[in-house]
Coordinates of C-alpha atoms in Angstrom, one line a residue:
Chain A
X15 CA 6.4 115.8 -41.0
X16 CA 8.5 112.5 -39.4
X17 CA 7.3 113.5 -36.3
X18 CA 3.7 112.9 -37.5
X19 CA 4.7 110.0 -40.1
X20 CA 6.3 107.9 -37.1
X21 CA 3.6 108.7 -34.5
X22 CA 1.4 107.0 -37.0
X23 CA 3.4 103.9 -38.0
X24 CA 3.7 103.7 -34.1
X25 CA 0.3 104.3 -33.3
X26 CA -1.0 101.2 -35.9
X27 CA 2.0 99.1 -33.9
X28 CA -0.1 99.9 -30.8
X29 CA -3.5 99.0 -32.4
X30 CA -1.6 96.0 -33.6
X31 CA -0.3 94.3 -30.5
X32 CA -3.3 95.6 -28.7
X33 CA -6.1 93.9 -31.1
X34 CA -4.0 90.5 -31.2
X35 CA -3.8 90.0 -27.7
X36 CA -6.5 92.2 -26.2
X37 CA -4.8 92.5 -23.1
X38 CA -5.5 95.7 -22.0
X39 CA -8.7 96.4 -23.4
X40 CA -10.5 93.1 -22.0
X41 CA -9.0 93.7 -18.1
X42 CA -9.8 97.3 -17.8
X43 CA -13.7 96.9 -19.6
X44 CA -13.8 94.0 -17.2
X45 CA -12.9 96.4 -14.1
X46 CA -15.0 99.0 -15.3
X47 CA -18.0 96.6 -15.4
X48 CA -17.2 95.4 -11.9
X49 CA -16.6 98.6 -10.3
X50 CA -20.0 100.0 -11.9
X51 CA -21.6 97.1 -11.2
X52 CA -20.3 97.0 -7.5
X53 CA -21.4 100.6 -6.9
X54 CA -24.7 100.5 -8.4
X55 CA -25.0 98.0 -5.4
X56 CA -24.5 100.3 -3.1
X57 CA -27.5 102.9 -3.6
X58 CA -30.8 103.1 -5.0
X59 CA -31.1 103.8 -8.4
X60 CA -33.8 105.3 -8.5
X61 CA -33.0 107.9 -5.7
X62 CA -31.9 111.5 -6.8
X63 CA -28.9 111.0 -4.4
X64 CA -27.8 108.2 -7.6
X65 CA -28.1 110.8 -10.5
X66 CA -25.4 113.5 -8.4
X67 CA -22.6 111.1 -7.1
X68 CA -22.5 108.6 -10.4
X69 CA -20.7 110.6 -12.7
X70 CA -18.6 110.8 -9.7
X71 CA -18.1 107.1 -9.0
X72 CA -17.9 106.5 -13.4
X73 CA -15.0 108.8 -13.5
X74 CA -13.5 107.2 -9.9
X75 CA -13.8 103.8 -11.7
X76 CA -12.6 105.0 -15.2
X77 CA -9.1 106.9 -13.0
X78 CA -8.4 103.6 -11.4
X79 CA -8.9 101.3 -15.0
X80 CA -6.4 104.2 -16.3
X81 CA -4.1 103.6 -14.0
X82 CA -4.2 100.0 -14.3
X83 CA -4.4 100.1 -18.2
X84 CA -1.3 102.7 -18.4
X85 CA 1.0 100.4 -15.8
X86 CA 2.2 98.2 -18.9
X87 CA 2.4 101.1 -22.0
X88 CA 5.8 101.5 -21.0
X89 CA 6.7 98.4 -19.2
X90 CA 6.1 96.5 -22.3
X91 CA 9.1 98.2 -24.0
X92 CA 11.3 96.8 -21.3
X93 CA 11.0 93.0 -22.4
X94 CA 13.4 93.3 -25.2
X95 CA 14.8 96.4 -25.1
X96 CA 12.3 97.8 -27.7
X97 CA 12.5 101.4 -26.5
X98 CA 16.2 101.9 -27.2
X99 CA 15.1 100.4 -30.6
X100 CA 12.5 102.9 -30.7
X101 CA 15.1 105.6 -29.8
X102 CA 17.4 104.5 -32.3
X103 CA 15.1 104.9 -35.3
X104 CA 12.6 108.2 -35.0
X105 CA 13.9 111.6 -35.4
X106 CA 11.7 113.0 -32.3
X107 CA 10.8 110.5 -29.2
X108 CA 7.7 112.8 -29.0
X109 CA 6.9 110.4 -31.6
X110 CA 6.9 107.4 -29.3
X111 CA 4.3 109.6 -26.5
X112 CA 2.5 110.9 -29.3
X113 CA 1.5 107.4 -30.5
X114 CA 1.2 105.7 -27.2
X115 CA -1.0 108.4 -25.7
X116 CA -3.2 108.0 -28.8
X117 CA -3.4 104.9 -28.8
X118 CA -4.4 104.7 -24.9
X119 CA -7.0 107.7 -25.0
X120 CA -8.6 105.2 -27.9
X121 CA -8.8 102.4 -25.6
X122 CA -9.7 104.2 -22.7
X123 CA -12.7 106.1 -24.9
X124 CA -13.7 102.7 -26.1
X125 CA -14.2 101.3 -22.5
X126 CA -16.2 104.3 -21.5
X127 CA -18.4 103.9 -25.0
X128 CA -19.0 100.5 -24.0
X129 CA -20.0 101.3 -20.1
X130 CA -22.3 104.1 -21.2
X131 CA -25.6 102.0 -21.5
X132 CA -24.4 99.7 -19.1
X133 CA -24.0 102.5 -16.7
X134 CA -27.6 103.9 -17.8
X135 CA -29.1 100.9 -17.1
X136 CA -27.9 100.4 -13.4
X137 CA -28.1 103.6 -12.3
X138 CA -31.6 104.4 -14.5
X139 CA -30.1 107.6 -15.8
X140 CA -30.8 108.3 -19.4
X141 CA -28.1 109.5 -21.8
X142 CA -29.6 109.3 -25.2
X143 CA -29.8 112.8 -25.6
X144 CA -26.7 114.1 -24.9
X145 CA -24.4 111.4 -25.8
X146 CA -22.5 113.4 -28.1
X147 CA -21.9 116.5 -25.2
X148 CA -20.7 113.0 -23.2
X149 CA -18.4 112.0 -25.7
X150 CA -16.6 115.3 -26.0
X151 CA -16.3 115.1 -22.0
X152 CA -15.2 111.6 -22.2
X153 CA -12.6 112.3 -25.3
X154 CA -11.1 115.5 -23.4
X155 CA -11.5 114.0 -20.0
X156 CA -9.3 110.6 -21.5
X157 CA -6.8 112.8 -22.8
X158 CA -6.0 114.2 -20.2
X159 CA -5.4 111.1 -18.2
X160 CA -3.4 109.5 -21.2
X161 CA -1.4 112.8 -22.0
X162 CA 0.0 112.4 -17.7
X163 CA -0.3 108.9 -17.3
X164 CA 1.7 108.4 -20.8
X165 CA 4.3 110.2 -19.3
X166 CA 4.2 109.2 -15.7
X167 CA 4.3 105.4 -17.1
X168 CA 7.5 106.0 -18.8
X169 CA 9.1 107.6 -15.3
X170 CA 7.6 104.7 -13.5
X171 CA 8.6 102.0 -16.0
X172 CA 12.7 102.5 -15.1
X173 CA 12.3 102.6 -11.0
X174 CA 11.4 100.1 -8.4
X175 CA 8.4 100.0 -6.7
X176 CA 7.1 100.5 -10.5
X177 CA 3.3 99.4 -9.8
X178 CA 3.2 101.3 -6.4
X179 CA 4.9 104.0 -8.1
X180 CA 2.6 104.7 -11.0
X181 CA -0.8 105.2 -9.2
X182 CA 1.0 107.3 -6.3
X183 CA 1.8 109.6 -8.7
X184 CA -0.7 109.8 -11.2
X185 CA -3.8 109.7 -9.0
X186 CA -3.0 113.0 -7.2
X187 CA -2.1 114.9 -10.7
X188 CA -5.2 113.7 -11.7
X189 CA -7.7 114.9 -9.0
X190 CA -8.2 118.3 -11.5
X191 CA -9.7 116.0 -14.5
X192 CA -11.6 113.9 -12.0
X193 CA -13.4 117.4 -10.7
X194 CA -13.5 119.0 -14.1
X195 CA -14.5 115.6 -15.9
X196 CA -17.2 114.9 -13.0
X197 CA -18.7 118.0 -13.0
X198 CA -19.3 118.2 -16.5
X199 CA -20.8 114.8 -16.5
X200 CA -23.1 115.8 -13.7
X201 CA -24.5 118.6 -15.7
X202 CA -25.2 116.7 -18.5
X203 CA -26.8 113.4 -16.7
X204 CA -28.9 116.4 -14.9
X205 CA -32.4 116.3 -15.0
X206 CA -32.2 119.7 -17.1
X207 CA -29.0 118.9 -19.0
X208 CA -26.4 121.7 -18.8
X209 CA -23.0 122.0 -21.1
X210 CA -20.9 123.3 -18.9
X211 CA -18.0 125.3 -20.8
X212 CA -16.3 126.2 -17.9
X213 CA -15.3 122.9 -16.9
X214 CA -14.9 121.9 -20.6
X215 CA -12.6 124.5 -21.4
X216 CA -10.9 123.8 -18.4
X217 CA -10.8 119.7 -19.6
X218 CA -9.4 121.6 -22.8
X219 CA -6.6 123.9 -21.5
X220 CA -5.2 120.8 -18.9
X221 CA -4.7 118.8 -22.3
X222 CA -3.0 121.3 -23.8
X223 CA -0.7 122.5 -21.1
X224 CA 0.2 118.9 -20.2
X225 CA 1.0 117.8 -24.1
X226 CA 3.0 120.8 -24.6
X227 CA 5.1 120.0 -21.3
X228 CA 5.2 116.5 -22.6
X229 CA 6.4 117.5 -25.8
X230 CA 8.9 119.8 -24.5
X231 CA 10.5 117.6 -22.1
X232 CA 9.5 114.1 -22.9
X233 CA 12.8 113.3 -24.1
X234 CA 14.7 113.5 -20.9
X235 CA 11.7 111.1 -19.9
X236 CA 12.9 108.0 -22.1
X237 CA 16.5 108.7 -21.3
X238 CA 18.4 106.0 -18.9
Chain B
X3 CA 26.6 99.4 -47.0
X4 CA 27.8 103.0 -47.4
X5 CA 31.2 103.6 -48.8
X6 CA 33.9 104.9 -46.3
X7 CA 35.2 108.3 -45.4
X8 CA 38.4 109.7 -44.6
X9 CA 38.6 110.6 -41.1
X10 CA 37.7 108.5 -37.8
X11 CA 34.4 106.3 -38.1
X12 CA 33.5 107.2 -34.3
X13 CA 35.3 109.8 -32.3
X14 CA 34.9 109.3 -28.2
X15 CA 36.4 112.5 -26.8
X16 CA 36.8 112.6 -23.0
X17 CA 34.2 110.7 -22.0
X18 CA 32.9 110.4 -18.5
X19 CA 29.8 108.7 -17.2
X20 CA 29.0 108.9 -13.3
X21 CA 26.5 107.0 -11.8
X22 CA 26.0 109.0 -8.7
X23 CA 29.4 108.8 -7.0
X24 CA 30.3 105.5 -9.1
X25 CA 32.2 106.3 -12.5
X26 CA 31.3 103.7 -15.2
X27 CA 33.3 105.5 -17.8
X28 CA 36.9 107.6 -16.9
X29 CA 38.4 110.3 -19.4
X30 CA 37.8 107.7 -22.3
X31 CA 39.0 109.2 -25.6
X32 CA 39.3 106.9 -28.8
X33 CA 39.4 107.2 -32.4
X34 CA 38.3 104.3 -34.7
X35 CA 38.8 104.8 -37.9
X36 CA 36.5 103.8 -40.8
X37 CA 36.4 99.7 -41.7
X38 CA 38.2 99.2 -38.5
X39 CA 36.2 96.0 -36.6
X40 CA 37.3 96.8 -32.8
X41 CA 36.8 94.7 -30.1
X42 CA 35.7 96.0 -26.5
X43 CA 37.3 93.6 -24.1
X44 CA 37.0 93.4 -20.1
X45 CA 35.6 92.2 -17.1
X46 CA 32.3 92.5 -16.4
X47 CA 31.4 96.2 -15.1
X48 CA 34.2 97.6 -17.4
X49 CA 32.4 100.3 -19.0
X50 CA 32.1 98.1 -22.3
X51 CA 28.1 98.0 -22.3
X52 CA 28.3 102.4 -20.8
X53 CA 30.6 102.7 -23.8
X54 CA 28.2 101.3 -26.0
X55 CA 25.2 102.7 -25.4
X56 CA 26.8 106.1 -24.9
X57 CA 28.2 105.4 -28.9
X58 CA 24.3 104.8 -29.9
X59 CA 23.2 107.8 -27.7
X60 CA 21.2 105.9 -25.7
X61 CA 22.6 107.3 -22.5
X62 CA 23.9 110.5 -22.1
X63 CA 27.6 111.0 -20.7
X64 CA 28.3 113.0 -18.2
X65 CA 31.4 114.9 -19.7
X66 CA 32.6 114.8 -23.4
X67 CA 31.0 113.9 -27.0
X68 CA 30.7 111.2 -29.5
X69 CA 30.6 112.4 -32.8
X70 CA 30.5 110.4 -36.4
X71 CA 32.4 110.8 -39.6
X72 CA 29.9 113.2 -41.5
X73 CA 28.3 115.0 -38.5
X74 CA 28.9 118.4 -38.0
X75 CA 29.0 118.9 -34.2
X76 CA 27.9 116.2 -31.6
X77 CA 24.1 116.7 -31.4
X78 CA 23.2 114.0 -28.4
X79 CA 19.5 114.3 -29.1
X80 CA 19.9 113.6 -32.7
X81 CA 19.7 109.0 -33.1
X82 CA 23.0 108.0 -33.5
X83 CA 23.8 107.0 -37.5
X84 CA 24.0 103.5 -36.3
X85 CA 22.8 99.8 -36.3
X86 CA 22.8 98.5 -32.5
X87 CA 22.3 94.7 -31.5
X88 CA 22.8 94.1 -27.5
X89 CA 21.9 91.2 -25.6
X90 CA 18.1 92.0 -25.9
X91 CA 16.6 91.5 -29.2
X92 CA 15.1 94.6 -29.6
X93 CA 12.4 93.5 -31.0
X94 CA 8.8 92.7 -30.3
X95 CA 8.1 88.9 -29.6
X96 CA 4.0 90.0 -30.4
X97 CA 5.2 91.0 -34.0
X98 CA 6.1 88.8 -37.1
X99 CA 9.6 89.2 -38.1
X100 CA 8.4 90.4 -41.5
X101 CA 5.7 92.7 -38.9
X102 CA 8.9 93.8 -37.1
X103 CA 11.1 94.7 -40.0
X104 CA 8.9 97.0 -41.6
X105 CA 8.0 98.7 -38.9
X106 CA 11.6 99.7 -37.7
X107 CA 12.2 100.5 -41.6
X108 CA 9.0 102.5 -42.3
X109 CA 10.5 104.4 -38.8
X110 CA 13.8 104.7 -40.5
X111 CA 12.0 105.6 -43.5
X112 CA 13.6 102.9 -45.6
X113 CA 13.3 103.0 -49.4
X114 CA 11.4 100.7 -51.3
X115 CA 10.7 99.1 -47.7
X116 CA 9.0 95.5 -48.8
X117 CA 11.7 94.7 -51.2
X118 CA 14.6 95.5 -48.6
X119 CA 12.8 93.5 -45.8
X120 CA 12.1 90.4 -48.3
X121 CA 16.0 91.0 -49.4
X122 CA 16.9 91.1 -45.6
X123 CA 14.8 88.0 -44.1
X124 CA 16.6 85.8 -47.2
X125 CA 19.9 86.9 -46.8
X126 CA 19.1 85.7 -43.1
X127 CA 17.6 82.8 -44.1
X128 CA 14.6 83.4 -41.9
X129 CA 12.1 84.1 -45.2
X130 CA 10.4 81.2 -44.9
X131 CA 9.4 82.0 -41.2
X132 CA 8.6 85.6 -42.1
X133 CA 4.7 85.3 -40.8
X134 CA 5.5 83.5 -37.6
X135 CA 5.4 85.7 -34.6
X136 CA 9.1 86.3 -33.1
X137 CA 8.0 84.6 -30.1
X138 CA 7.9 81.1 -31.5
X139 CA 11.6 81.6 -32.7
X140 CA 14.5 80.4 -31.1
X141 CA 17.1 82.3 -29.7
X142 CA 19.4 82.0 -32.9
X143 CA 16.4 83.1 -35.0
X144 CA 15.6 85.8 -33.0
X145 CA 19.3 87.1 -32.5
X146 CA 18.8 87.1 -36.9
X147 CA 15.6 89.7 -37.0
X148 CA 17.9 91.1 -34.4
X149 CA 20.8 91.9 -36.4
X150 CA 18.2 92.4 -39.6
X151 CA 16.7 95.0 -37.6
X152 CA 20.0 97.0 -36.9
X153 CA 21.1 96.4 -40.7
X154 CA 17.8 97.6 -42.4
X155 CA 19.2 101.1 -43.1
X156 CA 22.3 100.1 -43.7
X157 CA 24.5 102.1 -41.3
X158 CA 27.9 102.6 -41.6
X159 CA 29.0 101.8 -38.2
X160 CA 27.6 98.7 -36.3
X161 CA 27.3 98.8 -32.4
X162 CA 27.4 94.8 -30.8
X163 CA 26.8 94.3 -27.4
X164 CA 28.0 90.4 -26.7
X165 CA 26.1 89.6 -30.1
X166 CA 26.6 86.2 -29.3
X167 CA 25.2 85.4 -25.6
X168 CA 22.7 82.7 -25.9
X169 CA 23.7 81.3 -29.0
X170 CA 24.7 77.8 -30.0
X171 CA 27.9 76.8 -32.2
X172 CA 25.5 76.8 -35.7
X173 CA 24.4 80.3 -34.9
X174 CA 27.7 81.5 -33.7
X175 CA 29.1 80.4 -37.0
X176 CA 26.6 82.4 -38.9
X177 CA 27.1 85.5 -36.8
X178 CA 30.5 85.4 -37.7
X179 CA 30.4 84.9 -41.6
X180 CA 27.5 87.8 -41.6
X181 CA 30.2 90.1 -39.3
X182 CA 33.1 89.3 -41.7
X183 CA 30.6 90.3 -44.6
X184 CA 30.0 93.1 -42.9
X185 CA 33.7 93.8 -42.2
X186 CA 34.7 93.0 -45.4
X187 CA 32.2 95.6 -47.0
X188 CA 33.9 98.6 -45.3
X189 CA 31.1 98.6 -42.3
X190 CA 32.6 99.6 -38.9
X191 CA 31.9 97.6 -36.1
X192 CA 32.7 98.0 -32.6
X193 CA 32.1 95.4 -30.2
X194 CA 31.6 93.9 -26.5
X195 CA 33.1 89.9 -26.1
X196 CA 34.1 88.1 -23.5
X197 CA 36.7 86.1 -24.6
X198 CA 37.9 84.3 -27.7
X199 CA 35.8 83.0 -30.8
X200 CA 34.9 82.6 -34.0
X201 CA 33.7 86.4 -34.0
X202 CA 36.5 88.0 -32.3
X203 CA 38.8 86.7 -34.7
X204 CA 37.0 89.3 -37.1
X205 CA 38.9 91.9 -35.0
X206 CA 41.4 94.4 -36.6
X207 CA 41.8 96.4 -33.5
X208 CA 41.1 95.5 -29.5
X209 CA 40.7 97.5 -26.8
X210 CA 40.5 96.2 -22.7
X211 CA 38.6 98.6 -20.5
X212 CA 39.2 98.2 -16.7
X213 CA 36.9 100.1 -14.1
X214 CA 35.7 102.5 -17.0
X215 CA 39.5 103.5 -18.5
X216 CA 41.1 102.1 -22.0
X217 CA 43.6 99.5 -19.9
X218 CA 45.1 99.0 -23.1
X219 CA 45.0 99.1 -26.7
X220 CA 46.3 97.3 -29.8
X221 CA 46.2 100.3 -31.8
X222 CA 48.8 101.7 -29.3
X223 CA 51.4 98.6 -29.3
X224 CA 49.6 95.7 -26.8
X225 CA 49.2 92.6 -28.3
X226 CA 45.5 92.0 -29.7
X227 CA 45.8 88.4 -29.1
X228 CA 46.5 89.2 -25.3
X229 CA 43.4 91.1 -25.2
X230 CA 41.3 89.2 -26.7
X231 CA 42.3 86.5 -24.3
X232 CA 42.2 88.6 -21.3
X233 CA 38.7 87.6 -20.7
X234 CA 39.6 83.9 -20.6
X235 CA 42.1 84.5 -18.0
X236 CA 40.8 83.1 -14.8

């Protein structure tokens, strides 16, 4: 029950410091744009070629504004010494993941609600009718890029070469929710929509396997 | 602050700490009894800040345990039953200090948490500023939502890491009168200085570590004054 009760005092400290300065949120819907923007450039909307590799290219562009939104989650704790502060007053530092990695699939989930259209508009796919399928693919697919990147972030936070560090490692764990998270987009943005609960359920189990390692070992992760 | 009990405050048995082939910390055992304000003394890279942290469970020895009056067994992954202020505040400058404060004590779950934050910020004499985000403060204010922070569940042992780097003569004076306070309450403190002050006068015991080993020790005959003055010893 503390374990829950101090995820969620953390978790409104993250909405917190997040809403007041709207760091994170504001550079990585700002990269998004760019990115989508940039490769919408690149090919012909209209063309068939445009409705198979954009879901590709979204999720390219959402991995990257991950990896840049995730550098700081940790990093931030560092200033003052707020982690050891942390440390010192929950019962179970799975607390600490639990509420970061919340808070980061939110923000992530909120950038990709907010590229949606714009991504529908540029690459002249429609996605009214199967935007809730989309969001369950975007909520699992975030997930499991916030459930690793969580805990690569806090590895990558105590060693040098910390912003090299973090994308090195995260991007190649990663290439299984960029197929899985791509391929289920595709079927959906297809002319003849498909839910695909192969590559759902396979969204599903990485979550899970990856927040159970996390919660099982994440401790050894804060320590100094 | 909780009442004392019989038997040693903090009990360091045969500590080691290795940083690959580097040892910060050397077969340090100690016993520090309840009440007792000791005094860590030593050059820098002693093993005073290892020691500390090691006391708060923050890092892990290598060999041996720390355990508390009242715990059964040395459980590392269990927090420490302590209030820790170290050079970093520990606290976030994107928070109010009233913001911070119940948010470390809702952690700690902290009865009746608004009226023990209110009580602490006055007794700090930072009430009036409780709204203002920490980063506006100065360095003496901060170091006080610091040491309001570590108080909040009011522990039985303090841990100070050089409570007093970055703080001007006012502040220092204030430190020290809420240390004696402390002291004088039965609270067991154990703390890093470097050198002599107003706050290591506080000290009933005092301890120099050299290249992670207890050099000497009050406790065990050396003079505390001599200690406490190693530091100023060019």
């Amino acid at each position: 029950m503390s374990l829950i009760s101090n995820a969620t005092v953390l978790f409104g400290k993250e909405l917190r410091t997040e809403f007041r300065s709207r760091e994170l949120l504001t550079t990585t819907v700002v990269f998004v744009l760019m990115v989508v923007v940039l490769f919408s450039f690149t090919f012909d909307p209209s063309s068939t070629e445009s409705r198979r590799f954009a879901p590709g290219l979204l999720w390219l562009a959402f991995l990257f504004a991950a990896s840049l939104m995730l550098q700081p989650c940790f990093l931030r704790e560092q200033t003052n010494d707020t982690l050891s502060a942390l440390r010192l007053s929950v019962s179970d530092p799975f607390a600490i993941f639990l509420a970061k990695l919340a808070a980061n699939t939110l923000f992530l989930l909120i950038t990709e609600l907010l590229m949606l259209p714009v991504f529908s508009i540029l690459f002249n796919i429609p996605v009214g009718s199967v935007v809730g399928s989309l969001v369950l693919v975007f909520f699992l697919g975030s997930l499991g890029i916030s459930v690793t990147g969580t805990a690569l972030s806090a590895i990558s936070a105590q060693a040098r070469m910390r912003e090299l560090l973090l994308p090195i490692l995260l991007l190649p764990l990663l290439t299984p929710v960029l197929i899985a998270s791509t391929e289920a987009t595709a079927a959906l943005l297809d002319p003849a929509p498909a839910f695909r609960r192969d590559w759902i359920g396979f969204l599903a189990v990485f979550d899970i396997v990856f927040l159970t390692a996390l919660w099982l070992f994440g401790e050894y992760l804060l320590e100094e | 602050m909780s009442a004392p009990i019989d038997g040693p405050g903090i009990r360091f048995d045969k500590i080691d700490k290795r940083y690959g082939g580097l040892y910060a910390l050397r077969r340090v055992s100690l016993e520090i009894a309840n009440g007792e304000c000791v005094v860590l003394a030593g050059r820098n890279g002693s093993g005073k800040t290892t020691l500390l942290r090691i006391a708060a469970r923050l890092v892990r020895p290598t060999s041996g345990t720390v355990t508390f009056s009242g715990e059964v067994g040395s459980d590392a992954s269990r927090p420490a039953p302590v209030g820790f202020v170290a050079h970093a505040t520990m606290v976030y400058d994107e928070l109010s200090a009233e913001e911070n404060l119940l948010l470390f004590g809702r952690l700690l779950a902290v009865r009746s948490i608004a009226a023990r934050v209110a009580e602490m910020l006055s007794g700090l004499g930072i009430y009036e500023r409780r709204g203002s985000l920490v980063r506006t403060f100065s360095r003496g204010m901060r170091q006080r939502v610091a040491i309001a922070r570590a108080l909040l569940h009011q522990p039985s042992v303090l841990l100070l890491d050089e409570p007093a780097t970055g703080l001007d003569s006012v502040s220092v004076a204030w430190l020290a009168r809420t240390l004696k306070q402390l002291r004088d309450s039965g609270c067991t403190m154990l703390m890093s200085l470097h050198g002599e002050s107003e706050i290591s006068a506080l000290a009933t015991r005092a301890i120099r570590l050299d290249a992670g080993a207890i050099a000497a020790d009050s406790a065990a005959g050396a003079s505390l004054r001599s200690i406490l003055s190693f530091n100023a010893t060019p």
